[in-house]
Amino acid sequence: MTNVIFPHRHLLGIEGLAPHEISALLDLSDQFVEKNRSTDRKASSLRGQTVINLFFENSTRTRTSFELAAKRLGADVINMQVSASSVAKGETLIDTAMTLNAMHIDVLVVRHPDSGAVKLLSEKVNCAVINAGDGWHEHPTQALLDALTIRRRKGRLGGLTVAICGDVLHSRVARSNMHLLSTMGARVRLVGPRTLMPAKAEKLGVEVFTDMVEGLRDVDIVMMLRVQNERMRGNFIPSIREYFHFFGLDYDKLSVAKPDALIMHPGPMNRGVEIDSDLADDVERSVIREQVEMGVAVRMACLKVATHNLAMGNA
Ligand code: CP
């Protein structure tokens, strides 16, 4: 079944995926949500398969949920601690990947600080590769879990207006979400200071706002982004206090969105910087914890599809 609907061995990004391929992954993820909520969570479809998590950047949600997803499907999982590996002795990314590849692994889940690094690696190995976030480029499973959260809450993606707010410039989450939401027929707005907006953002097929209240007016979804200090070279914002005043999401700014607008954040959050702490925890508006739950189901779907396609010999 998965061979026909999603015929790719690797999942490197959302860009280029067709609407029916995205829908297929979301449909399969939906099934895993229900499975994960049952007492019978454990499956065996990946028994005998090996998944390696190779993370060159820190992670809580993505790494843990990939591990949980693989274990729930019955796979053997290894979490490589990069700081304790031969990378610390100077081994290159490609040599590391080829070394792991020689051990007959099935899936390599990779996070790397450089955009394009995961694609480069995928060209050198026989196993399936899943991008767990590469630099500023893409974070495909995050966009899929965001889409699953929205679709389950709103019943659709097409026709919704989604505001992606904050540090868009440094955000791979924003890029993957822009591709996915536009492909699925949603209207995307980027909202944030000009200094944190990609050059020529208007040419990306989205609307751009530098005023938060204008950008949030009548939207269905408010997706907040973390201010990514670790990727900034220089001063992009005058001060945290000023940033929160103009671009931090609080009840006041949210009041111009639709009354049933949902608040999302990929995490980790900077409370009091891009989002008011009480609002982040307001279960009437915030679906941030639900996003985390959806992450496990989406990663189960991606692992299942990747291993299936690997077995079928798909490129
Ligand atoms: N959203 C996300 O990628 O979180 P982690 O960095 O904790 O994996």
Short mmCIF file of C-alpha atoms and ligand atoms in Angstrom, two decimals:
data_model
loop_
_atom_site.label_atom_id
_atom_site.label_comp_id
_atom_site.label_asym_id
_atom_site.label_seq_id
_atom_site.Cartn_x
_atom_site.Cartn_y
_atom_site.Cartn_z
CA MET A 1 0.00 0.00 0.00
CA THR A 2 2.64 2.54 1.01
CA ASN A 3 4.72 1.76 -2.07
CA VAL A 4 2.05 3.23 -4.31
CA ILE A 5 1.11 6.27 -2.28
CA PHE A 6 4.55 7.43 -1.16
CA PRO A 7 7.20 5.97 -3.45
CA HIS A 8 10.32 7.55 -1.90
CA ARG A 9 13.05 5.81 0.04
CA HIS A 10 14.21 8.99 1.79
CA LEU A 11 12.27 11.78 3.46
CA LEU A 12 14.57 14.77 3.03
CA GLY A 13 12.03 17.58 2.85
CA ILE A 14 8.46 18.58 2.12
CA GLU A 15 9.37 20.62 -0.96
CA GLY A 16 8.44 18.64 -4.05
CA LEU A 17 6.00 16.26 -2.36
CA ALA A 18 2.60 15.97 -4.02
CA PRO A 19 -0.63 16.65 -2.09
CA HIS A 20 -1.65 12.98 -2.27
CA GLU A 21 1.74 11.92 -0.83
CA ILE A 22 1.34 14.30 2.11
CA SER A 23 -2.25 13.12 2.64
CA ALA A 24 -1.10 9.50 2.56
CA LEU A 25 1.46 10.11 5.31
CA LEU A 26 -1.13 11.97 7.38
CA ASP A 27 -3.72 9.20 6.91
CA LEU A 28 -1.23 6.57 8.07
CA SER A 29 -0.20 8.80 11.00
CA ASP A 30 -3.85 9.11 12.01
CA GLN A 31 -4.03 5.34 12.39
CA PHE A 32 -0.99 5.41 14.67
CA VAL A 33 -2.53 8.13 16.86
CA GLU A 34 -5.38 5.77 17.66
CA LYS A 35 -2.99 2.84 18.18
CA ASN A 36 -0.85 4.91 20.56
CA ARG A 37 -3.92 5.84 22.59
CA SER A 38 -4.90 2.20 23.01
CA THR A 39 -3.43 -0.17 25.57
CA ASP A 40 -2.10 -2.30 22.72
CA ARG A 41 0.56 0.16 21.53
CA LYS A 42 3.26 -2.24 20.50
CA ALA A 43 3.47 -3.51 16.92
CA SER A 44 5.99 -5.76 15.20
CA SER A 45 6.07 -4.50 11.62
CA LEU A 46 9.69 -3.29 11.95
CA ARG A 47 10.95 -6.35 13.83
CA GLY A 48 14.48 -7.16 12.73
CA GLN A 49 15.06 -3.65 11.35
CA THR A 50 17.65 -1.26 12.77
CA VAL A 51 17.14 2.47 13.15
CA ILE A 52 20.00 4.79 14.11
CA ASN A 53 19.37 8.28 15.44
CA LEU A 54 22.36 10.41 14.43
CA PHE A 55 21.91 13.87 15.92
CA PHE A 56 24.64 16.50 15.51
CA GLU A 57 22.43 19.07 17.27
CA ASN A 58 20.50 18.96 20.53
CA SER A 59 16.96 17.64 20.57
CA THR A 60 14.34 16.55 23.06
CA ARG A 61 11.14 16.03 21.07
CA THR A 62 12.41 14.77 17.72
CA ARG A 63 15.04 12.35 18.97
CA THR A 64 12.88 10.88 21.72
CA SER A 65 9.82 10.50 19.51
CA PHE A 66 11.81 8.80 16.74
CA GLU A 67 13.17 6.39 19.35
CA LEU A 68 9.71 5.75 20.76
CA ALA A 69 8.22 5.40 17.28
CA ALA A 70 10.82 2.84 16.21
CA LYS A 71 10.43 0.85 19.44
CA ARG A 72 6.62 0.85 19.16
CA LEU A 73 7.03 -0.69 15.70
CA GLY A 74 9.38 -3.34 17.06
CA ALA A 75 12.66 -2.05 15.55
CA ASP A 76 16.06 -2.08 17.24
CA VAL A 77 17.15 1.51 17.92
CA ILE A 78 20.55 3.01 18.55
CA ASN A 79 20.97 6.61 19.64
CA MET A 80 24.45 7.72 18.59
CA GLN A 81 25.94 10.15 21.01
CA VAL A 82 27.90 12.29 18.57
CA SER A 83 30.06 13.90 21.26
CA ALA A 84 31.19 10.42 22.36
CA SER A 85 31.69 9.12 18.80
CA SER A 86 34.63 9.29 16.43
CA VAL A 87 33.18 12.56 15.08
CA ALA A 88 34.90 14.08 18.13
CA LYS A 89 38.20 12.74 16.72
CA GLY A 90 37.61 14.46 13.39
CA GLU A 91 35.74 11.80 11.41
CA THR A 92 33.68 13.44 8.68
CA LEU A 93 29.92 13.26 8.30
CA ILE A 94 30.24 11.08 5.21
CA ASP A 95 32.77 8.70 6.79
CA THR A 96 30.52 8.39 9.83
CA ALA A 97 27.50 7.64 7.67
CA MET A 98 29.37 5.11 5.52
CA THR A 99 30.69 3.39 8.63
CA LEU A 100 27.17 2.99 9.98
CA ASN A 101 25.93 1.96 6.54
CA ALA A 102 28.46 -0.90 6.46
CA MET A 103 26.70 -2.38 9.51
CA HIS A 104 23.56 -3.07 7.40
CA ILE A 105 21.26 -0.62 9.08
CA ASP A 106 17.82 0.14 7.66
CA VAL A 107 17.07 3.75 8.59
CA LEU A 108 19.30 6.66 9.51
CA VAL A 109 17.51 9.57 11.18
CA VAL A 110 19.79 12.60 10.93
CA ARG A 111 19.83 16.08 12.41
CA HIS A 112 22.67 18.36 11.33
CA PRO A 113 23.41 22.10 11.68
CA ASP A 114 24.24 22.50 7.97
CA SER A 115 21.51 22.91 5.34
CA GLY A 116 21.89 20.18 2.72
CA ALA A 117 24.03 17.87 4.89
CA VAL A 118 21.29 15.24 5.19
CA LYS A 119 20.76 15.10 1.41
CA LEU A 120 24.50 14.74 0.84
CA LEU A 121 24.59 11.87 3.29
CA SER A 122 21.59 10.17 1.67
CA GLU A 123 23.54 9.97 -1.59
CA LYS A 124 26.29 7.87 0.06
CA VAL A 125 24.31 5.18 1.86
CA ASN A 126 22.08 2.21 0.97
CA CYS A 127 19.66 2.65 3.85
CA ALA A 128 16.70 5.01 4.08
CA VAL A 129 17.44 8.49 5.42
CA ILE A 130 15.00 10.73 7.27
CA ASN A 131 15.78 14.39 7.78
CA ALA A 132 15.27 15.33 11.44
CA GLY A 133 16.23 18.96 10.72
CA ASP A 134 19.11 20.34 8.64
CA GLY A 135 20.27 23.87 9.36
CA TRP A 136 17.81 26.50 8.18
CA HIS A 137 16.56 24.23 5.40
CA GLU A 138 13.82 21.75 6.36
CA HIS A 139 12.31 19.80 9.26
CA PRO A 140 9.79 17.66 7.36
CA THR A 141 8.46 15.53 10.23
CA GLN A 142 7.73 18.70 12.23
CA ALA A 143 5.60 20.08 9.40
CA LEU A 144 3.81 16.74 9.09
CA LEU A 145 3.01 16.62 12.80
CA ASP A 146 1.84 20.23 12.68
CA ALA A 147 -0.40 19.39 9.72
CA LEU A 148 -1.78 16.33 11.48
CA THR A 149 -2.59 18.43 14.57
CA ILE A 150 -4.38 21.04 12.45
CA ARG A 151 -6.23 18.50 10.31
CA ARG A 152 -7.52 16.59 13.33
CA ARG A 153 -8.69 19.81 15.01
CA LYS A 154 -10.09 21.65 12.00
CA GLY A 155 -10.98 18.73 9.76
CA ARG A 156 -8.99 20.09 6.81
CA LEU A 157 -5.93 22.07 5.74
CA GLY A 158 -7.22 23.64 2.52
CA GLY A 159 -8.78 27.06 2.89
CA LEU A 160 -7.34 27.77 6.34
CA THR A 161 -5.25 30.88 7.00
CA VAL A 162 -2.10 30.17 8.96
CA ALA A 163 0.19 32.85 10.41
CA ILE A 164 3.79 31.67 10.95
CA CYS A 165 5.26 34.20 13.35
CA GLY A 166 8.65 35.28 14.66
CA ASP A 167 12.13 34.23 13.62
CA VAL A 168 11.22 32.98 10.14
CA LEU A 169 14.71 33.67 8.78
CA HIS A 170 16.46 30.96 10.81
CA SER A 171 13.57 28.49 10.90
CA ARG A 172 13.58 25.15 9.09
CA VAL A 173 10.17 24.57 10.70
CA ALA A 174 8.81 27.62 8.89
CA ARG A 175 10.24 26.47 5.55
CA SER A 176 8.77 22.96 5.78
CA ASN A 177 5.44 24.34 6.95
CA MET A 178 5.33 26.90 4.13
CA HIS A 179 5.81 24.12 1.57
CA LEU A 180 3.32 21.78 3.18
CA LEU A 181 0.55 24.27 3.88
CA SER A 182 0.77 25.91 0.45
CA THR A 183 0.78 22.51 -1.26
CA MET A 184 -2.34 21.52 0.68
CA GLY A 185 -4.21 24.70 -0.21
CA ALA A 186 -3.85 26.75 2.97
CA ARG A 187 -3.06 30.48 2.87
CA VAL A 188 0.24 31.24 4.60
CA ARG A 189 1.21 34.52 6.24
CA LEU A 190 4.69 35.22 7.55
CA VAL A 191 4.69 37.66 10.46
CA GLY A 192 7.76 39.12 12.14
CA PRO A 193 10.36 41.86 12.15
CA ARG A 194 11.95 42.61 8.79
CA THR A 195 15.36 41.59 10.25
CA LEU A 196 14.04 38.06 10.85
CA MET A 197 12.32 37.66 7.49
CA PRO A 198 14.06 35.88 4.57
CA ALA A 199 15.15 38.14 1.71
CA LYS A 200 12.47 38.30 -0.98
CA ALA A 201 9.97 36.56 1.35
CA GLU A 202 7.12 37.98 -0.75
CA LYS A 203 8.33 35.87 -3.69
CA LEU A 204 7.75 32.64 -1.72
CA GLY A 205 4.03 32.75 -2.53
CA VAL A 206 3.04 33.92 0.94
CA GLU A 207 1.83 37.21 2.45
CA VAL A 208 4.33 39.08 4.63
CA PHE A 209 3.46 41.24 7.63
CA THR A 210 5.78 43.19 9.89
CA ASP A 211 2.93 44.18 12.22
CA MET A 212 1.69 41.37 14.45
CA VAL A 213 -1.88 42.65 14.82
CA GLU A 214 -2.33 43.04 11.06
CA GLY A 215 -0.77 39.64 10.47
CA LEU A 216 -2.99 37.84 12.97
CA ARG A 217 -6.27 39.38 11.91
CA ASP A 218 -8.86 36.63 11.21
CA VAL A 219 -6.35 33.78 11.03
CA ASP A 220 -7.33 30.19 11.89
CA ILE A 221 -3.92 29.12 13.17
CA VAL A 222 -1.14 31.05 14.93
CA MET A 223 2.13 29.18 14.66
CA MET A 224 4.83 30.75 16.84
CA LEU A 225 8.53 30.19 16.23
CA ARG A 226 11.42 30.15 18.67
CA VAL A 227 13.89 33.01 18.52
CA GLN A 228 16.97 31.01 17.49
CA ASN A 229 19.78 32.85 19.21
CA GLU A 230 22.24 30.04 18.47
CA ARG A 231 21.94 30.68 14.71
CA MET A 232 22.23 34.48 14.89
CA ARG A 233 25.45 36.19 13.93
CA GLY A 234 24.98 39.76 15.16
CA ASN A 235 22.03 41.65 16.61
CA PHE A 236 18.70 40.85 14.98
CA ILE A 237 16.47 42.18 17.76
CA PRO A 238 17.01 45.26 19.95
CA SER A 239 16.09 43.52 23.25
CA ILE A 240 13.97 40.64 24.54
CA ARG A 241 11.62 43.12 26.20
CA GLU A 242 11.04 45.04 22.97
CA TYR A 243 10.69 41.82 20.95
CA PHE A 244 7.99 40.50 23.27
CA HIS A 245 6.20 43.86 23.20
CA PHE A 246 5.94 43.90 19.40
CA PHE A 247 6.08 40.22 18.39
CA GLY A 248 5.42 38.09 21.48
CA LEU A 249 2.03 36.37 21.36
CA ASP A 250 -0.25 37.39 24.23
CA TYR A 251 -4.03 37.46 24.77
CA ASP A 252 -4.25 41.02 23.50
CA LYS A 253 -2.63 40.33 20.11
CA LEU A 254 -4.49 37.02 19.80
CA SER A 255 -7.85 38.80 20.16
CA VAL A 256 -7.81 39.82 16.46
CA ALA A 257 -7.51 36.20 15.27
CA LYS A 258 -10.63 34.05 14.79
CA PRO A 259 -12.26 33.22 18.14
CA ASP A 260 -11.43 29.53 17.67
CA ALA A 261 -7.88 30.12 16.37
CA LEU A 262 -5.39 27.52 17.59
CA ILE A 263 -1.96 28.37 18.97
CA MET A 264 0.98 26.20 17.98
CA HIS A 265 4.70 26.14 18.75
CA PRO A 266 7.20 23.45 17.64
CA GLY A 267 9.15 23.76 20.89
CA PRO A 268 11.37 24.31 22.67
CA MET A 269 9.62 27.52 23.77
CA ASN A 270 11.19 30.67 25.10
CA ARG A 271 8.43 31.69 27.50
CA GLY A 272 8.10 35.45 27.78
CA VAL A 273 10.10 35.96 24.56
CA GLU A 274 7.94 34.77 21.64
CA ILE A 275 4.94 33.62 23.70
CA ASP A 276 3.22 34.57 26.93
CA SER A 277 3.63 31.75 29.43
CA ASP A 278 -0.06 31.57 30.51
CA LEU A 279 -1.22 31.53 26.89
CA ALA A 280 1.17 28.69 26.03
CA ASP A 281 -0.46 26.59 28.79
CA ASP A 282 -4.05 27.60 28.01
CA VAL A 283 -5.63 24.33 26.91
CA GLU A 284 -8.60 26.21 25.41
CA ARG A 285 -6.30 27.78 22.80
CA SER A 286 -2.93 26.04 22.79
CA VAL A 287 -2.35 22.66 21.09
CA ILE A 288 1.37 22.58 21.84
CA ARG A 289 1.19 19.34 23.85
CA GLU A 290 -0.99 17.74 21.21
CA GLN A 291 1.73 18.54 18.66
CA VAL A 292 4.15 16.49 20.72
CA GLU A 293 1.71 13.56 20.82
CA MET A 294 1.24 13.75 17.03
CA GLY A 295 5.03 13.66 16.63
CA VAL A 296 5.23 10.02 17.70
CA ALA A 297 2.48 8.95 15.28
CA VAL A 298 3.98 10.87 12.35
CA ARG A 299 7.40 9.36 12.97
CA MET A 300 5.91 5.86 13.14
CA ALA A 301 4.31 6.50 9.74
CA CYS A 302 7.56 7.84 8.27
CA LEU A 303 9.59 4.89 9.57
CA LYS A 304 7.05 2.40 8.31
CA VAL A 305 6.94 3.97 4.85
CA ALA A 306 10.73 4.33 4.65
CA THR A 307 11.40 0.70 5.53
CA HIS A 308 8.66 -0.51 3.19
CA ASN A 309 10.09 1.50 0.30
CA LEU A 310 13.63 0.35 1.08
CA ALA A 311 12.44 -3.27 0.89
CA MET A 312 10.73 -2.51 -2.44
CA GLY A 313 13.98 -1.07 -3.80
CA ASN A 314 12.62 2.45 -4.39
CA ALA A 315 15.15 5.19 -5.07
N1 CP B 1 10.61 20.84 17.52
C1 CP B 1 11.80 20.24 17.66
O1 CP B 1 12.47 19.90 16.68
O2 CP B 1 12.18 20.06 18.96
P1 CP B 1 13.54 19.38 19.42
O3 CP B 1 14.67 20.30 19.04
O4 CP B 1 13.41 19.21 20.92
O5 CP B 1 13.68 18.07 18.71
#
